[in-house]
PDB file of C-alpha atoms and ligand atoms in Angstrom:
ATOM      1  CA  MET A 266    -181.094   5.599-134.691  1.00 72.00           C
ATOM      2  CA  THR A 267    -180.629   9.561-134.978  1.00 90.00           C
ATOM      3  CA  ILE A 268    -180.617  10.701-131.396  1.00 95.00           C
ATOM      4  CA  SER A 269    -182.333  14.043-130.431  1.00 95.00           C
ATOM      5  CA  ILE A 270    -183.865  16.251-127.449  1.00 97.00           C
ATOM      6  CA  THR A 271    -186.329  18.761-127.183  1.00 98.00           C
ATOM      7  CA  GLN A 272    -185.500  22.457-126.681  1.00 98.00           C
ATOM      8  CA  GLN A 273    -187.008  21.959-122.917  1.00 98.00           C
ATOM      9  CA  GLN A 274    -185.084  18.907-122.281  1.00 98.00           C
ATOM     10  CA  ARG A 275    -181.545  21.073-123.015  1.00 98.00           C
ATOM     11  CA  GLN A 276    -182.430  23.703-120.724  1.00 98.00           C
ATOM     12  CA  GLN A 277    -183.103  20.936-118.263  1.00 98.00           C
ATOM     13  CA  LEU A 278    -179.384  19.292-118.718  1.00 98.00           C
ATOM     14  CA  ILE A 279    -178.131  22.761-118.780  1.00 98.00           C
ATOM     15  CA  ARG A 280    -179.413  23.720-115.370  1.00 98.00           C
ATOM     16  CA  ALA A 281    -179.098  20.758-113.689  1.00 98.00           C
ATOM     17  CA  ALA A 282    -175.083  20.537-115.248  1.00 98.00           C
ATOM     18  CA  MET A 283    -175.221  24.344-113.423  1.00 98.00           C
ATOM     19  CA  THR A 284    -176.534  23.306-110.285  1.00 98.00           C
ATOM     20  CA  ALA A 285    -174.709  20.385-109.601  1.00 98.00           C
ATOM     21  CA  ARG A 286    -171.182  22.890-110.405  1.00 98.00           C
ATOM     22  CA  GLN A 287    -171.757  24.116-107.243  1.00 98.00           C
ATOM     23  CA  LEU A 288    -171.235  21.087-105.428  1.00 98.00           C
ATOM     24  CA  ALA A 289    -167.544  21.007-106.983  1.00 98.00           C
ATOM     25  CA  TYR A 290    -164.496  20.049-104.807  1.00 98.00           C
ATOM     26  CA  ALA A 291    -161.654  21.899-106.499  1.00 98.00           C
ATOM     27  CA  PRO A 292    -159.240  23.933-104.182  1.00 98.00           C
ATOM     28  CA  TYR A 293    -156.734  22.725-106.265  1.00 98.00           C
ATOM     29  CA  SER A 294    -157.583  24.408-109.874  1.00 98.00           C
ATOM     30  CA  ALA A 295    -160.124  26.333-108.277  1.00 98.00           C
ATOM     31  CA  LYS A 296    -162.392  25.261-111.623  1.00 98.00           C
ATOM     32  CA  SER A 297    -165.639  24.350-110.468  1.00 98.00           C
ATOM     33  CA  VAL A 298    -167.207  21.904-113.441  1.00 98.00           C
ATOM     34  CA  GLY A 299    -171.101  20.121-113.259  1.00 98.00           C
ATOM     35  CA  ALA A 300    -172.596  17.731-115.216  1.00 99.00           C
ATOM     36  CA  ALA A 301    -176.097  16.749-116.671  1.00 99.00           C
ATOM     37  CA  LEU A 302    -176.384  13.159-118.034  1.00 98.00           C
ATOM     38  CA  MET A 303    -179.566  12.037-119.881  1.00 98.00           C
ATOM     39  CA  THR A 304    -180.601   8.567-120.128  1.00 98.00           C
ATOM     40  CA  ALA A 305    -182.862   7.230-123.179  1.00 97.00           C
ATOM     41  CA  ASP A 306    -185.726   7.216-120.732  1.00 97.00           C
ATOM     42  CA  GLY A 307    -185.603  11.571-119.835  1.00 97.00           C
ATOM     43  CA  ILE A 308    -183.913  10.403-116.152  1.00 98.00           C
ATOM     44  CA  ILE A 309    -180.828  12.693-115.407  1.00 98.00           C
ATOM     45  CA  TYR A 310    -177.953  11.968-113.620  1.00 99.00           C
ATOM     46  CA  THR A 311    -175.405  14.988-112.283  1.00 99.00           C
ATOM     47  CA  GLY A 312    -171.820  15.572-111.084  1.00 99.00           C
ATOM     48  CA  CYS A 313    -169.263  18.170-110.526  1.00 99.00           C
ATOM     49  CA  ASN A 314    -165.352  17.753-110.613  1.00 98.00           C
ATOM     50  CA  ILE A 315    -163.590  16.036-107.230  1.00 99.00           C
ATOM     51  CA  GLU A 316    -160.356  16.896-107.086  1.00 98.00           C
ATOM     52  CA  ASN A 317    -157.312  15.450-104.920  1.00 98.00           C
ATOM     53  CA  ALA A 318    -154.589  16.294-103.077  1.00 98.00           C
ATOM     54  CA  ALA A 319    -152.450  14.273-104.803  1.00 98.00           C
ATOM     55  CA  LEU A 320    -154.035  15.295-108.433  1.00 98.00           C
ATOM     56  CA  SER A 321    -153.898  12.513-109.980  1.00 97.00           C
ATOM     57  CA  PRO A 322    -156.956  10.857-108.270  1.00 98.00           C
ATOM     58  CA  GLY A 323    -158.961  14.140-109.171  1.00 98.00           C
ATOM     59  CA  LEU A 324    -162.460  13.133-111.431  1.00 98.00           C
ATOM     60  CA  CYS A 325    -163.723  15.011-114.164  1.00 98.00           C
ATOM     61  CA  ALA A 326    -167.835  15.368-113.903  1.00 99.00           C
ATOM     62  CA  GLU A 327    -168.439  14.024-116.416  1.00 98.00           C
ATOM     63  CA  ARG A 328    -167.199  11.235-115.310  1.00 98.00           C
ATOM     64  CA  VAL A 329    -168.994  11.199-111.869  1.00 98.00           C
ATOM     65  CA  ALA A 330    -172.275  11.377-113.351  1.00 99.00           C
ATOM     66  CA  MET A 331    -171.202   8.701-115.778  1.00 98.00           C
ATOM     67  CA  ALA A 332    -170.108   6.448-112.460  1.00 98.00           C
ATOM     68  CA  LYS A 333    -173.622   7.886-111.141  1.00 98.00           C
ATOM     69  CA  ALA A 334    -176.002   6.156-113.451  1.00 98.00           C
ATOM     70  CA  ILE A 335    -173.675   3.296-114.437  1.00 98.00           C
ATOM     71  CA  SER A 336    -173.515   1.671-111.108  1.00 98.00           C
ATOM     72  CA  ALA A 337    -177.404   2.233-110.752  1.00 98.00           C
ATOM     73  CA  GLY A 338    -177.611   0.281-114.098  1.00 98.00           C
ATOM     74  CA  GLU A 339    -177.951   2.793-116.751  1.00 98.00           C
ATOM     75  CA  ARG A 340    -176.732   1.565-120.194  1.00 98.00           C
ATOM     76  CA  HIS A 341    -178.727   4.140-122.932  1.00 98.00           C
ATOM     77  CA  PHE A 342    -177.628   7.681-122.542  1.00 98.00           C
ATOM     78  CA  THR A 343    -178.704  10.348-125.232  1.00 98.00           C
ATOM     79  CA  ALA A 344    -177.280  14.061-123.731  1.00 98.00           C
ATOM     80  CA  ILE A 345    -174.805  15.366-121.476  1.00 99.00           C
ATOM     81  CA  ALA A 346    -174.132  19.022-120.176  1.00 99.00           C
ATOM     82  CA  ILE A 347    -171.343  20.756-119.280  1.00 98.00           C
ATOM     83  CA  CYS A 348    -170.840  23.706-117.243  1.00 98.00           C
ATOM     84  CA  GLY A 349    -167.526  24.740-116.386  1.00 98.00           C
ATOM     85  CA  GLY A 350    -165.581  27.826-114.569  1.00 98.00           C
ATOM     86  CA  PRO A 351    -163.611  30.129-111.523  1.00 98.00           C
ATOM     87  CA  LEU A 352    -164.952  28.683-108.512  1.00 98.00           C
ATOM     88  CA  ASP A 353    -167.605  30.840-106.569  1.00 93.00           C
ATOM     89  CA  ALA A 354    -167.876  32.584-110.162  1.00 97.00           C
ATOM     90  CA  PRO A 355    -170.469  32.615-113.153  1.00 96.00           C
ATOM     91  CA  ALA A 356    -169.325  29.965-116.310  1.00 97.00           C
ATOM     92  CA  VAL A 357    -167.944  32.635-118.880  1.00 96.00           C
ATOM     93  CA  PRO A 358    -169.710  32.184-122.206  1.00 96.00           C
ATOM     94  CA  GLU A 359    -166.239  32.691-123.964  1.00 96.00           C
ATOM     95  CA  GLU A 360    -164.847  29.982-122.410  1.00 97.00           C
ATOM     96  CA  LEU A 361    -167.085  27.049-122.514  1.00 98.00           C
ATOM     97  CA  PHE A 362    -165.869  23.572-120.841  1.00 98.00           C
ATOM     98  CA  TYR A 363    -165.136  20.953-123.372  1.00 98.00           C
ATOM     99  CA  PRO A 364    -164.891  17.060-122.268  1.00 98.00           C
ATOM    100  CA  CYS A 365    -161.222  16.025-121.609  1.00 98.00           C
ATOM    101  CA  GLY A 366    -159.806  12.612-123.545  1.00 98.00           C
ATOM    102  CA  VAL A 367    -160.683  10.438-121.004  1.00 98.00           C
ATOM    103  CA  CYS A 368    -164.327  11.432-120.453  1.00 98.00           C
ATOM    104  CA  ARG A 369    -164.673  11.286-124.259  1.00 98.00           C
ATOM    105  CA  GLN A 370    -163.351   7.546-124.297  1.00 98.00           C
ATOM    106  CA  MET A 371    -165.411   7.149-121.203  1.00 98.00           C
ATOM    107  CA  LEU A 372    -168.938   8.182-123.366  1.00 98.00           C
ATOM    108  CA  ALA A 373    -167.564   6.399-126.181  1.00 98.00           C
ATOM    109  CA  GLU A 374    -167.618   2.981-123.749  1.00 97.00           C
ATOM    110  CA  PHE A 375    -171.759   3.820-123.156  1.00 96.00           C
ATOM    111  CA  CYS A 376    -172.800   6.081-126.012  1.00 97.00           C
ATOM    112  CA  SER A 377    -172.357   5.796-129.915  1.00 96.00           C
ATOM    113  CA  GLY A 378    -171.449   8.822-131.690  1.00 97.00           C
ATOM    114  CA  GLU A 379    -175.067  11.259-132.639  1.00 98.00           C
ATOM    115  CA  MET A 380    -174.549  10.778-128.032  1.00 98.00           C
ATOM    116  CA  ILE A 381    -175.068  14.757-127.970  1.00 98.00           C
ATOM    117  CA  VAL A 382    -172.987  17.243-126.398  1.00 98.00           C
ATOM    118  CA  ILE A 383    -173.543  20.584-124.280  1.00 98.00           C
ATOM    119  CA  CYS A 384    -171.421  22.955-123.551  1.00 98.00           C
ATOM    120  CA  ALA A 385    -172.571  25.422-121.918  1.00 98.00           C
ATOM    121  CA  SER A 386    -172.119  28.483-119.584  1.00 98.00           C
ATOM    122  CA  ASP A 387    -175.882  29.073-119.160  1.00 98.00           C
ATOM    123  CA  GLU A 388    -179.307  28.136-121.011  1.00 98.00           C
ATOM    124  CA  GLN A 389    -179.066  31.027-123.653  1.00 98.00           C
ATOM    125  CA  HIS A 390    -174.999  30.199-124.283  1.00 98.00           C
ATOM    126  CA  TYR A 391    -174.035  26.909-124.775  1.00 98.00           C
ATOM    127  CA  GLN A 392    -172.500  25.254-128.338  1.00 98.00           C
ATOM    128  CA  GLN A 393    -174.350  21.512-129.045  1.00 98.00           C
ATOM    129  CA  LEU A 394    -171.717  18.908-130.827  1.00 98.00           C
ATOM    130  CA  THR A 395    -172.207  14.980-131.066  1.00 98.00           C
ATOM    131  CA  LEU A 396    -169.350  12.975-129.316  1.00 98.00           C
ATOM    132  CA  ALA A 397    -168.117  12.017-133.042  1.00 98.00           C
ATOM    133  CA  GLU A 398    -167.245  15.601-133.460  1.00 98.00           C
ATOM    134  CA  LEU A 399    -165.305  15.394-130.418  1.00 98.00           C
ATOM    135  CA  LEU A 400    -163.834  12.105-130.851  1.00 98.00           C
ATOM    136  CA  PRO A 401    -163.747  10.808-134.345  1.00 97.00           C
ATOM    137  CA  TYR A 402    -162.126   7.755-133.369  1.00 95.00           C
ATOM    138  CA  PRO A 403    -162.788   6.406-130.405  1.00 95.00           C
ATOM    139  CA  TYR A 404    -160.980   3.192-129.013  1.00 94.00           C
ATOM    140  CA  PRO A 405    -163.695   0.983-129.874  1.00 87.00           C
ATOM    141  CA  PRO A 406    -166.228  -1.012-127.181  1.00 87.00           C
ATOM    142  CA  ASP A 407    -166.899  -4.764-127.606  1.00 78.00           C
ATOM    143  CA  ASN A 408    -170.441  -4.066-127.527  1.00 62.00           C
ATOM    144  CA  HIS A 409    -170.712  -0.729-130.577  1.00 57.00           C
TER     145      HIS A 409
HETATM  146  N1  THU B 513    -162.748  18.985-115.374  1.00 62.12           N
HETATM  147  C1  THU B 513    -163.846  18.875-115.301  1.00 62.12           C
HETATM  148  O1  THU B 513    -163.946  18.479-114.323  1.00 62.12           O
HETATM  149  N2  THU B 513    -164.288  18.583-116.503  1.00 62.12           N
HETATM  150  C2  THU B 513    -163.821  18.286-117.894  1.00 62.12           C
HETATM  151  O2  THU B 513    -164.520  18.197-118.417  1.00 62.12           O
HETATM  152  C3  THU B 513    -162.612  19.457-117.836  1.00 62.12           C
HETATM  153  C4  THU B 513    -162.238  19.276-116.879  1.00 62.12           C
HETATM  154  C5  THU B 513    -162.200  19.624-113.913  1.00 62.12           C
HETATM  155  C6  THU B 513    -160.990  19.043-113.987  1.00 62.12           C
HETATM  156  C7  THU B 513    -160.034  19.311-112.775  1.00 62.12           C
HETATM  157  O3  THU B 513    -161.303  19.363-111.106  1.00 62.12           O
HETATM  158  C8  THU B 513    -160.585  21.141-113.657  1.00 62.12           C
HETATM  159  O4  THU B 513    -161.685  21.123-114.463  1.00 62.12           O
HETATM  160  C9  THU B 513    -159.486  21.850-113.734  1.00 62.12           C
HETATM  161  O5  THU B 513    -158.830  20.749-115.286  1.00 62.12           O
END
């Protein structure tokens, strides 16, 4: 199945990721990240990074958005937008945030290689990729 989103949906996702970023809890890295995940039905789930004094319990924005969606019963996704940058400052177009390896693998559990990944600093500045470009050889889940 070919996945596509409209320009309006891309704008909605980027805006939602930018807004979610404002809620980041990131006192240790001072980098705030927001993610907005769209289901096949067009519903958007957002997440922000949540850090921890012990460091390793920290969560990336993408996995928070995924956990919210999966725990709400969602299983089918078309796109995710990610917006990150220095805490309390606008994101920088030249320093887009790309999903970490763990988040790529978590996306691969539920999304095909055609899943759209939009790394953005704002609605005008973004790079649109597919999950297959970011993770060409995922550890395969049973359901694919
Ligand atoms: N982070 C995310 O939330 N998503 C990414 O794609 C990359 C990194 C977070 C983790 C940590 O809280 C902060 O950004 C700095 O690495």
